[in-house]
Amino acid sequence: MSDPSYEIVIGLEVHVQLQTATKLFCRCSTRFGAPPNTQTCPVCIGLPGSLPVMNRQAFELALKTAVALNCEIPAFTKWDRKQYYYPDLPKGYQISQFDLPMSQHGYLEISDAKGAFAPKRVGILRAHLEEDAGKSMHDELAGKADSRIDLNRTGTPLLEIVSQPDMRSPEEARAYLTELKLLLTYLGVSDCNMQEGSLRVDANINLHVATPQGTVATPIVEVKNMNSFRAVERAMAFEATRQFDVWNDTRISLGAPGGHKTTRGWDEQAQVTRPQRQKEESSDYRYFPDPDLAPVIVTDQQLDAVRASLGELPAALRDRLQTERGIDAYDADVIVNQGRAFVDYFSELADIGGDAKRASNWMQQDVLRVLNERDLTIELFPISPASLAELLKTVQRGELDTSRARDVFNVMAESGDSAAQAMQRLGIQAVHRDELRDLCRELLDANPNVVADVQSGKEKAIGALIGQAKRRNPNANPNQVRQLCLELIRQQGSAQE
Amino acid sequence: MSIHDLTATELIRRLESGDLSSVEVVQAFLKRIEQGDGRVRAFVRVEANRALSAAERIDQRRRGGESVGRLGGLPVAVKDVICTEGQATTCASKMLQRFTPPYDATVIRRLKQADAILIGKTNMDEFAMGGTTESSALATTCNPWDLARVPGGSSGGAAACLAAGMVPLSIGSDTGGSIRQPASFCGVNGLKPTYGRVSRFGLIAFASSLDQIGPLARNAEDLALLLEVLAGHDPSDSTSANVPVPEYSRLVSQPLDGLTLGVVREHFGEGLDSQVQEAVREALRVYESLGATVKDISLPHSRYAIATYYIIACCEASSNLARYDGVHYGYRTDETAMLADLAAEQRALTSRGDSPLLDDLDSPLVRMYRQTRSEGFGAEVKRRIMLGTYALSHGYYDAYYVKALKVRRLIRNDFDAAFREVDLIAGPVAPTPAYRLGEKTEDPLAMYLGDLYTVSANLAGICALSVPCGLNGQGMPIGLQLQGPLLDEQRLLRAARMYQTVTDWHTRRPEGF
Amino acid sequence: MSLTRQQIVKVSLLARLRLQDDELDRMTHQLDQVVSYMDLLAEVDTEDAEPMAHAVEQTNVFAEDHVLPSLDRESALSNAPKRDEQCYRVPAVLGD
């Protein structure tokens, strides 16, 4: 935090699209990108007489997420109508959850592997299941001020996850989002694609300012229109500074006249937040239980089954990689953050290759580099863990130096060859230790001055021989040449004494 | 006997035996409609050509030895609150005057599967809100027994066309008595099934937790037949009861031994017309003569039923009718005129320098919503939307809506206790027989109070029916209401049938029809 | 509780209705009568009564997550009061 005279207080509301084939209350497809108004039916258009029926899969995915977020799951939950008028909300109400959400009082642990902030628990106030609205498109052609409405997205299942105002810096806010996205990805409940709107973030932020009279809270601002985690981080930083400036100018605190909650939008281009017009009469949603939907009762057995189905979650996995594989916290974090498939690849590579640290380094540097360069996921990575393990073993035995191994790796990644095939293609042969020893002996015999230098303590003099060795045999491993030469010189020395 | 005098059960027998063809039956009823509906105006639309060609197809199938459905070739009228694919469904509202659903309600699908012939859509109170059918934006329906009187409502057209012999069977919907009360006003039979017994999918909602589709017919047997076709679990309706449907048409003729009828003390108080009271008492004596026991019971919370019902119904209605906003379907105000008015208002306020009012001025979108809804809805619908919006709004929710839900529970508990003592509850359907057109239109509260005996069944979710049990001094029909426990329609139907084996009120027809 | 004209004006905006002056007067009068009648419920002891939002208690009603055909666009848009080839059209949505 830049200014110690105030503390930043951030709470986040995340809407996640659940990965179902069909919508929450009808069986229209949820596929993204279809031509406008081709994925609708009487139910999601809200035609008179149509009725909603809850998607079982949507409820189960929501339940899974809530359990993974350590939430309490009440035995009884119901759906309510949230009423407001908007052209992309065809029924005049959104089916959501009000006073009895399906889950509440959970938490998510966040930390920073580089120690930017101390590990902490961010409280989850509630997570509830609701339907999405459609899309309003505003094309203000000359004199034509119509909006166009596409209802394809209407009724897509959303999980709204509301955090407690527990984050104290923009970095923590970003870490929370990153960890939440990772968890959702591990659970397989959402693709979390922000570009396609499957993950949306709104933030509530204010400051706790230290004054001689004690701590004072500034008015809460809800920030919208943030299209990436980086945008959230920047918007929060911007808002903190802006709110502190406003405080210094006005001294208006939360709840005081003029201190009500306001809404601002993040302008990505200008990197500032701007005030947004509130929706008219938005304050009175007239929630009431939806008489068309049956409440849901969740039993303990059902919850046990959900818990059993979760699999290993990121936090536990990070711990296990450290204890079982002996890699450090930072490395475990990087690997786990790449997703479950990446971890599986790593584990297999370490199992076969036998050296977890080396496997971890290669995964982070080389594998990730190729994935990024080619915009691939690990599932489509052309080198199998077994092939890569074969290459790493060659390095471990000293038969190949790292830079040669990287050349081999690149060929493998390009061609899908095995390590042996790639080495052959590059004309690399692993040089047998006896062969190399003979070469070193010849070189030492031909260069008595180098031997003398080394014996007088100038080990660096060996460098001259490595170049010569490479010229005689391009596959000679420099480290091995150095070691063998030193060994031979030491043997000579002791023989002379 | 002419075709239009026969019951549905009898008509089906003759259709099956080949004595009558479906085309003959449909033609006979179309002729009745042509002769009588100019006076009654029960229909908002008659599908003569469609009905005749459907009848021809059924006849062909029968002649070809193919099996046909339960109602094979029999005309049925459908209240215009139920969606019919490709055929206008208006709810008797200007709002939906040009609305053509792209889908069939589940009950329509079931009727089509049973090879019923949909002969037309019947008039009703706008969005089923009312007890006289006078709030229809399309036509005023008259009572065939006295054309100066109301047919009741909201299923007024459904009851009137049956009373006038224009159809043998009719489908209505009942949210607070909208099948039973017009049935009693028009001297026909009407049944409100248990909530969930018949699918609501495709029924345009008035109050979702109270609405139920049900049959109207000439006698108990016909009610049983039609209910058997309509009832059944529907996965498209989350509130649909997933239980087997008894064979009502077979069970209906079995009398009930040792029947105990409860008579609600609170139903025989102030406001009950003396002739209605006498007719109901007489019906109870008939039951006693058939071996039934009549027992005095109490439903202690029945005096709160009207207030409870109107709060819940209006709250749900205000939400259900929010979708009529002129965006996706239905009526939209003349946008050009609306925008011009708005611009003029803006200019006037600007020149007066009235910035507070200028800030309050509707945006074009909000004005479009408000103007559309104000022009598209009639007075009664607007009243109920306003009442429901108010009762759900911040600060009033607990005092009205939640309070009403709690009293609703007490009303249900009263019924549960009563049905531990008696098999069925018997009493009046409405405090008076049909009144004159225009008599109550300006006094909504007086009209609401007329639903005193019927709304409780909807609140509690139980089943109830109305059977004719007399005529008053002016020759207007009087109805007897029987209420039964959840899902016990077969007991209601058997009790009604018992009564009709020894009485002939259900066979009376209005003069001139 | 008694209803004022001002409350009716406020509720009419919430309900997206636009009432003319004479309508507002009539509405205030009629709803005031009805609401006064509803105050009857205040006398009922509902201490132990569980609110009853559904006529018949049902729980856990689900549909399976299998795609069924949607309406073709023409049918979906066929009832729209104003539209183009692809979308519903409305007067511009402001803000947001």
PDB file of C-alpha atoms in Angstrom, chain B residues 98-100 102 195 209 238-241 301 303-304 306-308 310-311 316 326-330 332 335 345 363-371 373-374 377 382-383 385-387 389-390 393 396 399-400 403-410 412 442-445 448-449 458-461 486, chain C residues 1-3 7-20 23-24 26-27 29-31 33-58 61-63 71 75-83 88-94:
ATOM      1  CA  ARG B  98     -52.247  -9.653 -32.218  1.00  0.00           C
ATOM      2  CA  PHE B  99     -50.393 -12.389 -30.347  1.00  0.00           C
ATOM      3  CA  THR B 100     -50.062 -15.782 -32.010  1.00  0.00           C
ATOM      4  CA  PRO B 102     -45.604 -20.462 -31.625  1.00  0.00           C
ATOM      5  CA  TYR B 195     -53.278 -27.476  -7.925  1.00  0.00           C
ATOM      6  CA  SER B 209     -49.624 -20.379  -7.332  1.00  0.00           C
ATOM      7  CA  SER B 238     -42.356 -27.761 -12.228  1.00  0.00           C
ATOM      8  CA  THR B 239     -45.526 -27.557 -10.148  1.00  0.00           C
ATOM      9  CA  SER B 240     -47.220 -30.452 -11.909  1.00  0.00           C
ATOM     10  CA  ALA B 241     -48.146 -33.383  -9.635  1.00  0.00           C
ATOM     11  CA  HIS B 301     -59.997 -18.398   9.015  1.00  0.00           C
ATOM     12  CA  ARG B 303     -63.324 -14.625   6.855  1.00  0.00           C
ATOM     13  CA  TYR B 304     -59.728 -13.743   5.942  1.00  0.00           C
ATOM     14  CA  ILE B 306     -60.697 -12.683   0.414  1.00  0.00           C
ATOM     15  CA  ALA B 307     -58.022 -10.371   1.791  1.00  0.00           C
ATOM     16  CA  THR B 308     -55.435 -13.152   1.673  1.00  0.00           C
ATOM     17  CA  TYR B 310     -56.361 -10.675  -3.337  1.00  0.00           C
ATOM     18  CA  ILE B 311     -52.981  -9.840  -1.843  1.00  0.00           C
ATOM     19  CA  GLU B 316     -48.153 -12.594  -8.420  1.00  0.00           C
ATOM     20  CA  GLY B 326     -44.131  -3.838 -25.800  1.00  0.00           C
ATOM     21  CA  VAL B 327     -40.672  -5.221 -26.544  1.00  0.00           C
ATOM     22  CA  HIS B 328     -40.863  -8.864 -27.597  1.00  0.00           C
ATOM     23  CA  TYR B 329     -44.545  -9.418 -28.439  1.00  0.00           C
ATOM     24  CA  GLY B 330     -47.940  -7.873 -28.013  1.00  0.00           C
ATOM     25  CA  ARG B 332     -46.740  -1.317 -28.429  1.00  0.00           C
ATOM     26  CA  GLU B 335     -43.842   5.240 -31.069  1.00  0.00           C
ATOM     27  CA  GLU B 345     -43.090  17.974 -22.800  1.00  0.00           C
ATOM     28  CA  SER B 363     -36.594   8.380 -20.925  1.00  0.00           C
ATOM     29  CA  PRO B 364     -38.016   7.332 -24.309  1.00  0.00           C
ATOM     30  CA  LEU B 365     -37.751   3.677 -23.289  1.00  0.00           C
ATOM     31  CA  VAL B 366     -39.521   4.149 -19.951  1.00  0.00           C
ATOM     32  CA  ARG B 367     -42.201   6.244 -21.645  1.00  0.00           C
ATOM     33  CA  MET B 368     -42.652   3.505 -24.235  1.00  0.00           C
ATOM     34  CA  TYR B 369     -43.150   0.969 -21.420  1.00  0.00           C
ATOM     35  CA  ARG B 370     -45.584   3.127 -19.479  1.00  0.00           C
ATOM     36  CA  GLN B 371     -47.617   4.277 -22.436  1.00  0.00           C
ATOM     37  CA  ARG B 373     -48.958  -0.763 -20.636  1.00  0.00           C
ATOM     38  CA  SER B 374     -51.446   1.985 -19.873  1.00  0.00           C
ATOM     39  CA  PHE B 377     -54.354  -2.994 -20.158  1.00  0.00           C
ATOM     40  CA  LYS B 382     -54.237  -1.992 -13.927  1.00  0.00           C
ATOM     41  CA  ARG B 383     -55.852  -1.933 -10.486  1.00  0.00           C
ATOM     42  CA  ILE B 385     -51.052  -4.596 -11.034  1.00  0.00           C
ATOM     43  CA  MET B 386     -50.980  -1.464  -8.887  1.00  0.00           C
ATOM     44  CA  LEU B 387     -52.195  -3.312  -5.811  1.00  0.00           C
ATOM     45  CA  THR B 389     -46.789  -3.710  -6.956  1.00  0.00           C
ATOM     46  CA  TYR B 390     -47.679  -1.748  -3.850  1.00  0.00           C
ATOM     47  CA  SER B 393     -42.798  -2.747  -2.574  1.00  0.00           C
ATOM     48  CA  TYR B 396     -45.049  -3.145   2.717  1.00  0.00           C
ATOM     49  CA  ALA B 399     -47.209  -6.413   6.271  1.00  0.00           C
ATOM     50  CA  TYR B 400     -49.079  -7.569   3.196  1.00  0.00           C
ATOM     51  CA  LYS B 403     -48.663 -11.840   6.221  1.00  0.00           C
ATOM     52  CA  ALA B 404     -50.970 -13.172   3.510  1.00  0.00           C
ATOM     53  CA  LEU B 405     -48.724 -16.208   2.946  1.00  0.00           C
ATOM     54  CA  LYS B 406     -48.950 -16.991   6.653  1.00  0.00           C
ATOM     55  CA  VAL B 407     -52.725 -16.654   6.767  1.00  0.00           C
ATOM     56  CA  ARG B 408     -52.818 -18.847   3.675  1.00  0.00           C
ATOM     57  CA  ARG B 409     -51.090 -21.547   5.725  1.00  0.00           C
ATOM     58  CA  LEU B 410     -53.719 -21.206   8.447  1.00  0.00           C
ATOM     59  CA  ARG B 412     -54.862 -24.669   4.551  1.00  0.00           C
ATOM     60  CA  GLU B 442     -67.429   0.520 -10.494  1.00  0.00           C
ATOM     61  CA  ASP B 443     -67.131  -1.131  -7.103  1.00  0.00           C
ATOM     62  CA  PRO B 444     -64.151  -3.488  -7.197  1.00  0.00           C
ATOM     63  CA  LEU B 445     -64.304  -4.353  -3.500  1.00  0.00           C
ATOM     64  CA  TYR B 448     -64.024  -9.147  -4.806  1.00  0.00           C
ATOM     65  CA  LEU B 449     -66.293 -10.022  -1.875  1.00  0.00           C
ATOM     66  CA  ASN B 458     -57.265 -22.046  -4.639  1.00  0.00           C
ATOM     67  CA  LEU B 459     -55.353 -20.815  -1.606  1.00  0.00           C
ATOM     68  CA  ALA B 460     -55.289 -24.319  -0.112  1.00  0.00           C
ATOM     69  CA  GLY B 461     -54.667 -26.011  -3.481  1.00  0.00           C
ATOM     70  CA  LEU B 486     -55.868 -32.726  -2.393  1.00  0.00           C
TER      71      LEU B 486
ATOM     72  CA  MET C   1     -52.905   2.079   6.350  1.00  0.00           C
ATOM     73  CA  SER C   2     -54.323   4.589   3.975  1.00  0.00           C
ATOM     74  CA  LEU C   3     -53.031   5.291   0.518  1.00  0.00           C
ATOM     75  CA  GLN C   7     -47.894   6.838  -3.223  1.00  0.00           C
ATOM     76  CA  ILE C   8     -50.014   5.876  -6.196  1.00  0.00           C
ATOM     77  CA  VAL C   9     -47.845   8.072  -8.427  1.00  0.00           C
ATOM     78  CA  LYS C  10     -44.728   6.335  -7.126  1.00  0.00           C
ATOM     79  CA  VAL C  11     -46.180   2.844  -7.517  1.00  0.00           C
ATOM     80  CA  SER C  12     -47.340   3.648 -11.044  1.00  0.00           C
ATOM     81  CA  LEU C  13     -43.735   4.285 -12.067  1.00  0.00           C
ATOM     82  CA  LEU C  14     -42.584   1.051 -10.431  1.00  0.00           C
ATOM     83  CA  ALA C  15     -45.360  -0.766 -12.312  1.00  0.00           C
ATOM     84  CA  ARG C  16     -44.502   1.087 -15.541  1.00  0.00           C
ATOM     85  CA  LEU C  17     -47.998   2.478 -15.867  1.00  0.00           C
ATOM     86  CA  ARG C  18     -48.846   6.028 -16.823  1.00  0.00           C
ATOM     87  CA  LEU C  19     -52.077   7.184 -15.247  1.00  0.00           C
ATOM     88  CA  GLN C  20     -53.910  10.325 -16.247  1.00  0.00           C
ATOM     89  CA  GLU C  23     -57.335   7.780 -13.368  1.00  0.00           C
ATOM     90  CA  LEU C  24     -54.995   8.625 -10.510  1.00  0.00           C
ATOM     91  CA  ARG C  26     -60.045   6.964  -9.089  1.00  0.00           C
ATOM     92  CA  MET C  27     -57.176   4.550  -8.486  1.00  0.00           C
ATOM     93  CA  HIS C  29     -59.842   6.019  -3.991  1.00  0.00           C
ATOM     94  CA  GLN C  30     -60.439   2.416  -5.058  1.00  0.00           C
ATOM     95  CA  LEU C  31     -57.112   1.035  -3.883  1.00  0.00           C
ATOM     96  CA  GLN C  33     -60.728   1.029  -0.032  1.00  0.00           C
ATOM     97  CA  VAL C  34     -59.241  -2.319  -0.949  1.00  0.00           C
ATOM     98  CA  VAL C  35     -56.084  -1.827   1.096  1.00  0.00           C
ATOM     99  CA  SER C  36     -58.138  -0.784   4.124  1.00  0.00           C
ATOM    100  CA  TYR C  37     -60.073  -4.003   3.772  1.00  0.00           C
ATOM    101  CA  MET C  38     -56.817  -5.995   3.586  1.00  0.00           C
ATOM    102  CA  ASP C  39     -55.753  -4.523   6.919  1.00  0.00           C
ATOM    103  CA  LEU C  40     -58.207  -7.055   8.336  1.00  0.00           C
ATOM    104  CA  LEU C  41     -55.327  -9.546   8.271  1.00  0.00           C
ATOM    105  CA  ALA C  42     -53.486  -7.624  10.964  1.00  0.00           C
ATOM    106  CA  GLU C  43     -55.766  -9.166  13.578  1.00  0.00           C
ATOM    107  CA  VAL C  44     -54.772 -12.748  12.694  1.00  0.00           C
ATOM    108  CA  ASP C  45     -52.238 -14.379  14.983  1.00  0.00           C
ATOM    109  CA  THR C  46     -49.681 -15.774  12.533  1.00  0.00           C
ATOM    110  CA  GLU C  47     -46.885 -16.272  15.042  1.00  0.00           C
ATOM    111  CA  ASP C  48     -46.393 -19.974  14.317  1.00  0.00           C
ATOM    112  CA  ALA C  49     -47.523 -20.015  10.682  1.00  0.00           C
ATOM    113  CA  GLU C  50     -44.956 -20.899   8.035  1.00  0.00           C
ATOM    114  CA  PRO C  51     -45.453 -18.691   4.943  1.00  0.00           C
ATOM    115  CA  MET C  52     -47.080 -20.715   2.162  1.00  0.00           C
ATOM    116  CA  ALA C  53     -45.846 -19.546  -1.240  1.00  0.00           C
ATOM    117  CA  HIS C  54     -46.910 -22.666  -3.150  1.00  0.00           C
ATOM    118  CA  ALA C  55     -50.328 -24.297  -3.147  1.00  0.00           C
ATOM    119  CA  VAL C  56     -48.815 -27.765  -3.015  1.00  0.00           C
ATOM    120  CA  GLU C  57     -45.366 -28.470  -1.602  1.00  0.00           C
ATOM    121  CA  GLN C  58     -42.980 -29.920  -4.147  1.00  0.00           C
ATOM    122  CA  VAL C  61     -37.939 -30.768  -9.695  1.00  0.00           C
ATOM    123  CA  PHE C  62     -35.251 -30.902 -12.373  1.00  0.00           C
ATOM    124  CA  ALA C  63     -34.826 -31.400 -16.093  1.00  0.00           C
ATOM    125  CA  LEU C  71     -37.466 -21.864 -32.220  1.00  0.00           C
ATOM    126  CA  SER C  75     -40.980 -17.797 -35.227  1.00  0.00           C
ATOM    127  CA  ALA C  76     -39.149 -16.235 -32.294  1.00  0.00           C
ATOM    128  CA  LEU C  77     -39.443 -12.747 -33.762  1.00  0.00           C
ATOM    129  CA  SER C  78     -42.839 -13.220 -35.384  1.00  0.00           C
ATOM    130  CA  ASN C  79     -44.771 -11.476 -32.606  1.00  0.00           C
ATOM    131  CA  ALA C  80     -42.341  -8.580 -32.162  1.00  0.00           C
ATOM    132  CA  PRO C  81     -43.974  -5.158 -32.504  1.00  0.00           C
ATOM    133  CA  LYS C  82     -40.723  -3.795 -33.956  1.00  0.00           C
ATOM    134  CA  ARG C  83     -37.821  -5.799 -35.321  1.00  0.00           C
ATOM    135  CA  TYR C  88     -36.027  -7.010 -31.531  1.00  0.00           C
ATOM    136  CA  ARG C  89     -35.836  -3.204 -31.630  1.00  0.00           C
ATOM    137  CA  VAL C  90     -36.625  -0.749 -28.846  1.00  0.00           C
ATOM    138  CA  PRO C  91     -36.076   2.955 -28.222  1.00  0.00           C
ATOM    139  CA  ALA C  92     -32.459   3.413 -27.173  1.00  0.00           C
ATOM    140  CA  VAL C  93     -31.443   2.021 -23.834  1.00  0.00           C
ATOM    141  CA  LEU C  94     -29.672   4.860 -22.040  1.00  0.00           C
TER     142      LEU C  94
END
